[in-house]
Short mmCIF file of C-alpha atoms in Angstrom, two decimals:
data_model
loop_
_atom_site.label_atom_id
_atom_site.label_comp_id
_atom_site.label_asym_id
_atom_site.label_seq_id
_atom_site.Cartn_x
_atom_site.Cartn_y
_atom_site.Cartn_z
CA MET V 1 -25.59 44.94 -31.77
CA ARG V 2 -28.33 47.03 -30.38
CA ILE V 3 -31.36 45.26 -29.26
CA ASP V 4 -33.89 47.83 -30.44
CA SER V 5 -34.40 48.10 -33.96
CA ARG V 6 -36.33 50.72 -35.21
CA LYS V 7 -40.32 49.27 -36.22
CA PRO V 8 -43.35 51.28 -38.91
CA LYS V 9 -46.20 51.75 -36.61
CA ALA V 10 -47.99 48.87 -36.81
CA ALA V 11 -45.19 47.27 -33.86
CA ALA V 12 -46.13 49.21 -32.06
CA LEU V 13 -49.90 48.87 -32.13
CA SER V 14 -48.83 44.46 -31.85
CA ALA V 15 -46.91 44.83 -28.80
CA ALA V 16 -50.11 46.88 -27.34
CA LEU V 17 -51.40 44.09 -28.42
CA THR V 18 -49.96 41.26 -26.20
CA VAL V 19 -49.74 43.86 -23.21
CA ALA V 20 -53.10 43.18 -23.64
CA LEU V 21 -52.47 39.75 -24.60
CA LEU V 22 -50.56 38.83 -22.03
CA ALA V 23 -52.73 40.89 -19.03
CA GLY V 24 -55.24 38.87 -19.54
CA ALA V 25 -53.62 35.79 -19.13
CA GLY V 26 -52.31 36.49 -16.39
CA ALA V 27 -49.45 38.42 -17.20
CA THR V 28 -46.69 39.14 -14.26
CA ASP V 29 -47.43 42.72 -13.39
CA ALA V 30 -43.31 43.72 -14.20
CA HIS V 31 -43.59 41.75 -17.91
CA ALA V 32 -46.81 43.67 -18.69
CA ALA V 33 -45.10 46.64 -17.25
CA THR V 34 -41.61 46.54 -19.13
CA LEU V 35 -44.41 45.84 -22.86
CA SER V 36 -46.48 48.37 -21.79
CA ASP V 37 -43.65 51.52 -21.95
CA THR V 38 -42.04 49.81 -24.99
CA VAL V 39 -44.92 50.92 -26.68
CA GLY V 40 -44.37 54.39 -28.38
CA SER V 41 -40.83 54.30 -28.74
CA THR V 42 -38.77 51.36 -30.46
CA PRO V 43 -39.75 48.40 -29.34
CA SER V 44 -37.55 45.21 -30.55
CA GLU V 45 -38.70 42.04 -31.81
CA THR V 46 -36.84 40.45 -28.69
CA THR V 47 -38.97 42.35 -26.39
CA LEU V 48 -42.25 41.19 -27.53
CA VAL V 49 -41.25 37.73 -27.62
CA GLN V 50 -39.39 38.09 -24.00
CA PRO V 51 -40.16 40.65 -22.19
CA VAL V 52 -37.43 42.29 -20.19
CA ASP V 53 -37.76 42.89 -16.60
CA TYR V 54 -35.84 46.20 -16.24
CA ARG V 55 -37.09 46.87 -13.22
CA GLY V 56 -36.19 43.72 -11.21
CA ASP V 57 -32.48 44.49 -12.93
CA GLY V 58 -32.59 48.12 -10.92
CA TYR V 59 -33.52 50.22 -14.34
CA GLY V 60 -36.11 53.37 -14.31
CA SER V 61 -37.22 52.64 -17.77
CA MET V 62 -36.45 50.39 -21.04
CA GLN V 63 -35.05 52.92 -23.32
CA GLU V 64 -32.25 52.79 -19.81
CA TRP V 65 -32.00 49.42 -19.84
CA ASN V 66 -30.54 48.97 -23.87
CA ALA V 67 -28.80 51.47 -24.12
CA SER V 68 -26.93 49.57 -19.99
CA MET V 69 -27.27 46.31 -22.09
CA GLU V 70 -26.03 48.38 -25.67
CA ALA V 71 -22.56 49.20 -23.46
CA LYS V 72 -21.87 46.24 -21.26
CA ARG V 73 -21.91 44.33 -24.97
CA ASP V 74 -19.54 46.07 -26.78
CA SER V 75 -17.21 46.66 -24.06
CA LEU V 76 -17.75 42.59 -24.14
CA GLU V 77 -16.42 42.27 -27.86
CA MET V 78 -13.72 44.85 -27.22
CA ARG V 79 -12.35 42.96 -24.47
CA ALA V 80 -12.37 39.79 -25.54
CA GLN V 81 -10.96 41.01 -29.71
CA ILE V 82 -8.20 42.71 -27.32
CA ILE V 83 -7.27 39.97 -25.43
CA MET V 84 -7.16 37.37 -28.87
CA ASN V 85 -4.81 40.40 -30.01
CA MET V 86 -2.79 40.03 -26.72
CA TYR V 87 -2.78 36.09 -26.30
CA GLY V 88 -4.06 34.62 -28.74
CA ASP V 89 -0.82 33.02 -30.20
CA TYR V 90 -0.40 31.26 -26.39
CA ALA V 91 -4.49 30.40 -26.74
CA THR V 92 -5.68 26.46 -27.36
CA ASP V 93 -8.39 26.32 -29.60
CA ASP V 94 -10.60 26.07 -27.54
CA GLU V 95 -10.10 29.27 -25.68
CA ARG V 96 -9.86 31.09 -29.72
CA ALA V 97 -13.28 29.83 -30.10
CA VAL V 98 -14.07 31.29 -26.54
CA LEU V 99 -12.99 34.46 -27.89
CA GLN V 100 -14.10 34.55 -31.34
CA GLY V 101 -18.15 33.87 -29.42
CA CYS V 102 -17.51 36.99 -27.49
CA ILE V 103 -16.38 39.14 -30.11
CA ASP V 104 -18.60 37.59 -33.10
CA GLY V 105 -21.79 36.81 -30.86
CA ALA V 106 -21.87 39.25 -27.76
CA GLY V 107 -25.14 40.83 -29.39
CA SER V 108 -26.90 38.06 -29.53
CA LEU V 109 -26.83 37.48 -25.29
CA LEU V 110 -30.00 38.34 -24.20
CA THR V 111 -30.29 39.54 -20.26
CA MET V 112 -28.00 40.96 -17.81
CA GLY V 113 -26.68 37.91 -16.38
CA GLU V 114 -26.22 36.59 -19.91
CA VAL V 115 -23.67 39.52 -20.40
CA ASP V 116 -22.45 39.64 -16.29
CA ALA V 117 -21.29 35.46 -16.75
CA LYS V 118 -19.37 35.26 -20.02
CA SER V 119 -18.32 38.81 -18.81
CA THR V 120 -16.62 36.70 -15.71
CA GLU V 121 -15.47 34.12 -17.85
CA LEU V 122 -13.73 36.26 -19.75
CA ASP V 123 -11.90 37.51 -17.05
CA GLU V 124 -11.01 34.14 -15.94
CA LEU V 125 -9.90 33.39 -19.72
CA ARG V 126 -7.48 36.99 -19.34
CA THR V 127 -5.28 35.37 -16.27
CA ALA V 128 -5.16 31.74 -17.60
CA LEU V 129 -3.52 32.88 -20.63
CA GLU V 130 -1.68 35.06 -18.70
CA ASP V 131 0.47 32.33 -16.92
CA ALA V 132 0.83 30.81 -20.32
CA LYS V 133 2.32 33.18 -22.01
CA ARG V 134 4.30 33.88 -19.29
CA GLU V 135 5.38 30.77 -19.16
CA ALA V 136 6.58 30.21 -22.49
CA LEU V 137 8.49 33.49 -22.40
CA GLU V 138 10.54 31.88 -19.35
CA ALA V 139 10.91 28.22 -20.52
CA ALA V 140 11.91 29.61 -24.22
CA ALA V 141 14.28 32.45 -22.16
CA GLU V 142 16.24 29.62 -19.86
CA ALA V 143 16.48 27.71 -23.66
CA GLU V 144 18.53 30.68 -24.52
CA ALA V 145 19.87 30.89 -21.56
CA ALA V 146 21.54 26.42 -22.16
CA GLU V 147 22.63 27.78 -25.80
CA ALA V 148 24.50 30.63 -24.44
CA VAL V 149 25.94 28.20 -21.79
CA GLN V 150 27.32 25.62 -24.12
CA ALA V 151 28.53 28.27 -26.27
CA SER V 152 30.52 29.75 -23.80
CA TYR V 153 32.10 25.65 -23.10
CA TYR V 154 32.97 26.23 -26.78
CA ASN V 155 34.79 29.64 -27.44
CA ALA V 156 36.53 29.52 -24.20
CA GLY V 157 38.12 25.97 -25.28
CA TYR V 158 36.32 24.25 -23.11
CA THR V 159 37.88 20.82 -23.69
CA PRO V 160 36.26 17.60 -21.12
CA SER V 161 38.35 15.86 -19.23
CA TYR V 162 38.64 12.58 -20.38
CA ALA V 163 40.46 14.59 -23.67
CA SER V 164 43.40 13.20 -22.38
CA ALA V 165 42.65 9.51 -23.05
CA ALA V 166 44.88 7.69 -25.74
CA SER V 167 43.81 8.53 -29.54
CA TYR V 168 42.77 5.74 -31.33
CA ALA V 169 40.92 3.45 -33.21
CA ASN V 170 39.04 0.72 -33.11
CA GLY V 171 36.54 -2.11 -33.93
CA SER V 172 33.49 -0.45 -32.08
CA GLY V 173 33.69 2.50 -32.85
CA LEU V 174 33.36 5.91 -29.66
CA THR V 175 33.04 3.43 -26.50
CA ARG V 176 32.98 5.00 -23.01
CA SER V 177 36.26 3.73 -22.14
CA ALA V 178 37.78 4.76 -25.02
CA GLY V 179 36.47 8.63 -25.30
CA VAL V 180 38.93 9.44 -28.38
CA ASN V 181 38.15 7.64 -31.46
CA ASN V 182 39.77 8.34 -34.82
CA TYR V 183 37.64 7.60 -37.89
CA ASN V 184 37.91 8.28 -41.40
CA GLY V 185 39.84 11.44 -41.21
CA ARG V 186 38.75 12.34 -37.62
CA ARG V 187 38.90 12.80 -34.39
CA GLU V 188 35.99 11.30 -32.57
CA THR V 189 35.62 12.67 -29.01
CA TYR V 190 31.67 12.64 -27.56
CA TYR V 191 30.43 15.78 -24.32
CA SER V 192 27.85 15.22 -21.50
CA SER V 193 24.01 15.78 -21.53
CA ASN V 194 24.59 15.75 -17.68
CA VAL V 195 27.00 18.71 -18.41
CA LEU V 196 25.94 20.92 -21.60
CA TYR V 197 22.14 20.23 -22.01
CA HIS V 198 20.85 20.93 -25.50
CA TYR V 199 17.82 22.01 -25.60
CA ARG V 200 16.89 19.68 -28.30
CA THR V 201 17.36 17.06 -25.95
CA GLY V 202 13.85 16.36 -25.15
CA GLU V 203 13.30 15.44 -28.63
CA TRP V 204 15.96 12.55 -28.46
CA THR V 205 16.43 9.06 -27.38
CA GLN V 206 18.74 7.19 -25.67
CA ASP V 207 21.02 4.16 -27.89
CA SER V 208 21.70 0.87 -25.14
CA GLU V 209 25.60 2.50 -25.45
CA GLY V 210 24.13 6.28 -23.84
CA PHE V 211 23.88 7.61 -27.43
CA TRP V 212 21.76 10.03 -27.89
CA ARG V 213 19.61 9.71 -31.31
CA ASP V 214 16.85 11.43 -32.82
CA SER V 215 14.03 10.77 -33.88
CA ASP V 216 15.31 8.98 -37.69
CA GLY V 217 17.77 7.44 -35.72
CA TYR V 218 20.74 9.48 -36.28
CA TYR V 219 23.73 10.44 -33.61
CA VAL V 220 23.32 13.81 -32.01
CA VAL V 221 26.44 14.79 -32.31
CA ALA V 222 28.25 18.76 -33.30
CA ALA V 223 30.88 19.77 -35.76
CA GLY V 224 32.00 23.10 -36.27
CA ASP V 225 33.28 21.81 -39.91
CA LYS V 226 29.78 21.03 -41.40
CA ALA V 227 26.63 22.58 -41.74
CA GLN V 228 24.06 22.39 -39.13
CA GLY V 229 22.11 19.71 -39.94
CA SER V 230 24.56 18.11 -42.62
CA THR V 231 25.11 13.86 -42.43
CA PHE V 232 27.88 12.27 -42.94
CA THR V 233 29.31 8.45 -41.63
CA GLY V 234 31.05 7.91 -38.34
CA SER V 235 32.45 5.71 -36.28
CA LYS V 236 28.89 4.67 -34.73
CA GLY V 237 27.52 4.43 -37.83
CA GLU V 238 24.92 7.74 -39.72
CA CYS V 239 24.94 11.75 -37.96
CA LYS V 240 23.50 14.86 -38.00
CA VAL V 241 24.56 17.38 -37.37
CA TYR V 242 22.87 19.32 -34.02
CA ASP V 243 25.43 21.06 -32.96
CA SER V 244 29.25 23.62 -33.46
CA GLY V 245 32.03 24.87 -31.94
CA CYS V 246 33.52 21.89 -31.33
CA ALA V 247 37.71 22.55 -33.72
CA ALA V 248 37.28 21.67 -37.48
CA GLY V 249 37.54 17.85 -38.53
CA THR V 250 35.89 16.89 -34.70
CA THR V 251 33.18 15.01 -34.20
CA ASP V 252 31.61 15.21 -31.07
CA TYR V 253 29.35 12.91 -30.30
CA TYR V 254 26.10 13.57 -27.78
CA THR V 255 25.84 11.11 -25.20
CA GLY V 256 24.63 11.38 -21.39
CA TRP V 257 27.38 9.13 -19.71
#
């Protein structure tokens, strides 16, 4: 990433000629001095095309400017790589593109102003990604806690207050008023999202009766004696198992009641 690459003596003569031409054309003293100092040293093609006002940047020589510029570019690239490693999973495509641009393109920055501006952008991006990671971890922790609460209810033998309602079969299947229904050898009850909020509730929708349905139209149920993700027919229609913990032979419909 060095701005000064080794050139043959012809490059130095070319630089001297450029100084003379610039001076004759009314070039600024700072630019002419910049080119003059590079003659006989190790001028770069970039410097010959676009002279650097190293004195305006506060440096005593082109060599000092080059060394500082190289260090800043290296630092920018290293910081971008660290941020990518730590927060890349929480970044958007555009944010990852900015980071990759710093990693791959730090050496193409030509002025101190460009490097400083990119460094500020990198600091702001890191702060945003730190916030994104914290929010994601907090959301995951909340979902895990909700699952633990739900599991504790089942493990403690939690029985909803409606369980004492009469158990019988009816032509409409399980209803809110019936509370309990027998169908095809299984006991059907319900549990409410108002009491036990499933971590995937946001993916589902309630039908006109208040039953939660997944994106494929399956009734969302809990069944301790059936495999997660398995489907079967209940009194309301086709059900899909998303939870467990209830007694064997019981189907718990997830509702918004």
